PDB file of C-alpha atoms in Angstrom:
ATOM      1  CA  UNK Q 199     225.317 138.082  54.415  1.00 62.00           C
ATOM      2  CA  UNK Q 200     224.562 137.353  50.785  1.00 68.00           C
ATOM      3  CA  UNK Q 201     228.181 136.635  49.962  1.00 76.00           C
ATOM      4  CA  UNK Q 202     228.719 134.492  53.036  1.00 79.00           C
ATOM      5  CA  UNK Q 203     225.632 132.317  52.522  1.00 78.00           C
ATOM      6  CA  UNK Q 204     225.170 132.704  48.763  1.00 84.00           C
ATOM      7  CA  UNK Q 205     221.822 134.468  49.195  1.00 82.00           C
ATOM      8  CA  UNK Q 206     220.451 137.390  47.183  1.00 85.00           C
ATOM      9  CA  UNK Q 207     220.126 140.070  49.896  1.00 80.00           C
ATOM     10  CA  UNK Q 208     217.448 142.070  48.057  1.00 84.00           C
ATOM     11  CA  UNK Q 209     215.329 138.960  47.562  1.00 86.00           C
ATOM     12  CA  UNK Q 210     215.742 137.976  51.214  1.00 82.00           C
ATOM     13  CA  UNK Q 211     214.667 141.465  52.316  1.00 80.00           C
ATOM     14  CA  UNK Q 212     211.546 141.368  50.129  1.00 84.00           C
ATOM     15  CA  UNK Q 213     210.625 137.855  51.271  1.00 85.00           C
ATOM     16  CA  UNK Q 214     210.995 138.830  54.915  1.00 81.00           C
ATOM     17  CA  UNK Q 215     208.905 141.999  54.487  1.00 80.00           C
ATOM     18  CA  UNK Q 216     206.189 140.449  52.330  1.00 83.00           C
ATOM     19  CA  UNK Q 217     205.861 136.963  53.837  1.00 83.00           C
ATOM     20  CA  UNK Q 218     207.683 136.314  57.099  1.00 80.00           C
ATOM     21  CA  UNK Q 219     207.101 139.562  59.012  1.00 79.00           C
ATOM     22  CA  UNK Q 220     203.365 139.856  58.223  1.00 80.00           C
ATOM     23  CA  UNK Q 221     204.077 143.555  57.529  1.00 77.00           C
ATOM     24  CA  UNK Q 222     201.419 143.883  54.821  1.00 82.00           C
ATOM     25  CA  UNK Q 223     198.722 142.854  57.339  1.00 85.00           C
ATOM     26  CA  UNK Q 224     200.046 144.992  60.215  1.00 80.00           C
ATOM     27  CA  UNK Q 225     197.202 146.841  61.949  1.00 85.00           C
ATOM     28  CA  UNK Q 226     199.281 150.053  62.213  1.00 80.00           C
ATOM     29  CA  UNK Q 227     200.499 150.139  58.616  1.00 81.00           C
ATOM     30  CA  UNK Q 228     198.150 152.986  57.681  1.00 83.00           C
ATOM     31  CA  UNK Q 229     199.895 155.528  59.902  1.00 80.00           C
ATOM     32  CA  UNK Q 230     203.414 154.094  59.961  1.00 75.00           C
ATOM     33  CA  UNK Q 231     204.649 156.795  57.582  1.00 74.00           C
ATOM     34  CA  UNK Q 232     203.802 159.401  60.234  1.00 75.00           C
ATOM     35  CA  UNK Q 233     206.399 158.098  62.663  1.00 72.00           C
ATOM     36  CA  UNK Q 234     209.461 160.235  63.214  1.00 70.00           C
ATOM     37  CA  UNK Q 235     212.917 159.510  61.940  1.00 74.00           C
ATOM     38  CA  UNK Q 236     215.386 162.390  61.963  1.00 75.00           C
ATOM     39  CA  UNK Q 237     218.179 162.471  59.385  1.00 77.00           C
ATOM     40  CA  UNK Q 238     220.621 163.951  61.919  1.00 73.00           C
ATOM     41  CA  UNK Q 239     220.190 160.811  64.052  1.00 72.00           C
ATOM     42  CA  UNK Q 240     221.164 158.445  61.244  1.00 80.00           C
ATOM     43  CA  UNK Q 241     224.779 157.497  60.635  1.00 82.00           C
ATOM     44  CA  UNK Q 242     226.734 154.914  58.715  1.00 85.00           C
ATOM     45  CA  UNK Q 243     226.401 152.431  61.574  1.00 85.00           C
ATOM     46  CA  UNK Q 244     222.957 151.858  63.045  1.00 84.00           C
ATOM     47  CA  UNK Q 245     221.383 149.140  65.145  1.00 85.00           C
ATOM     48  CA  UNK Q 246     217.734 148.142  65.248  1.00 85.00           C
ATOM     49  CA  UNK Q 247     216.133 146.572  68.296  1.00 85.00           C
ATOM     50  CA  UNK Q 248     212.664 145.788  69.569  1.00 85.00           C
ATOM     51  CA  UNK Q 249     211.566 146.472  73.131  1.00 84.00           C
ATOM     52  CA  UNK Q 250     208.381 145.311  74.875  1.00 81.00           C
ATOM     53  CA  UNK Q 251     207.631 147.838  77.609  1.00 77.00           C
ATOM     54  CA  UNK Q 252     204.159 146.929  78.855  1.00 75.00           C
ATOM     55  CA  UNK Q 253     200.804 145.409  77.952  1.00 74.00           C
ATOM     56  CA  UNK Q 254     202.225 143.665  74.913  1.00 73.00           C
ATOM     57  CA  UNK Q 255     203.228 146.929  73.223  1.00 76.00           C
ATOM     58  CA  UNK Q 256     206.258 146.410  71.018  1.00 77.00           C
ATOM     59  CA  UNK Q 257     208.503 149.332  70.102  1.00 79.00           C
ATOM     60  CA  UNK Q 258     211.163 149.345  67.406  1.00 80.00           C
ATOM     61  CA  UNK Q 259     214.204 151.408  68.334  1.00 82.00           C
ATOM     62  CA  UNK Q 260     216.851 152.629  65.887  1.00 81.00           C
ATOM     63  CA  UNK Q 261     220.200 153.442  67.490  1.00 82.00           C
ATOM     64  CA  UNK Q 262     223.003 155.462  65.896  1.00 83.00           C
ATOM     65  CA  UNK Q 263     226.174 153.556  66.788  1.00 82.00           C
ATOM     66  CA  UNK Q 264     228.355 156.617  66.049  1.00 79.00           C
ATOM     67  CA  UNK Q 265     227.032 158.614  69.013  1.00 67.00           C
ATOM     68  CA  UNK Q 266     227.972 158.479  72.662  1.00 65.00           C
ATOM     69  CA  UNK Q 267     226.118 159.194  75.870  1.00 56.00           C
TER      70      UNK Q 267
END
């Protein structure tokens, strides 16, 4: 993306995290490090998505694009 649009990707990532996403003021930040992410489920190609299931709860889902089924 940086090459295509002439944008510093690292700077864009920091600006999104620190300013646009409101991550630093997230009410669940204190326990976010306790969430589970298994190394065996991570591959070279992953997709991230957000799903709202009920009552305004928002879940972030990481999908390994190298798996099937």
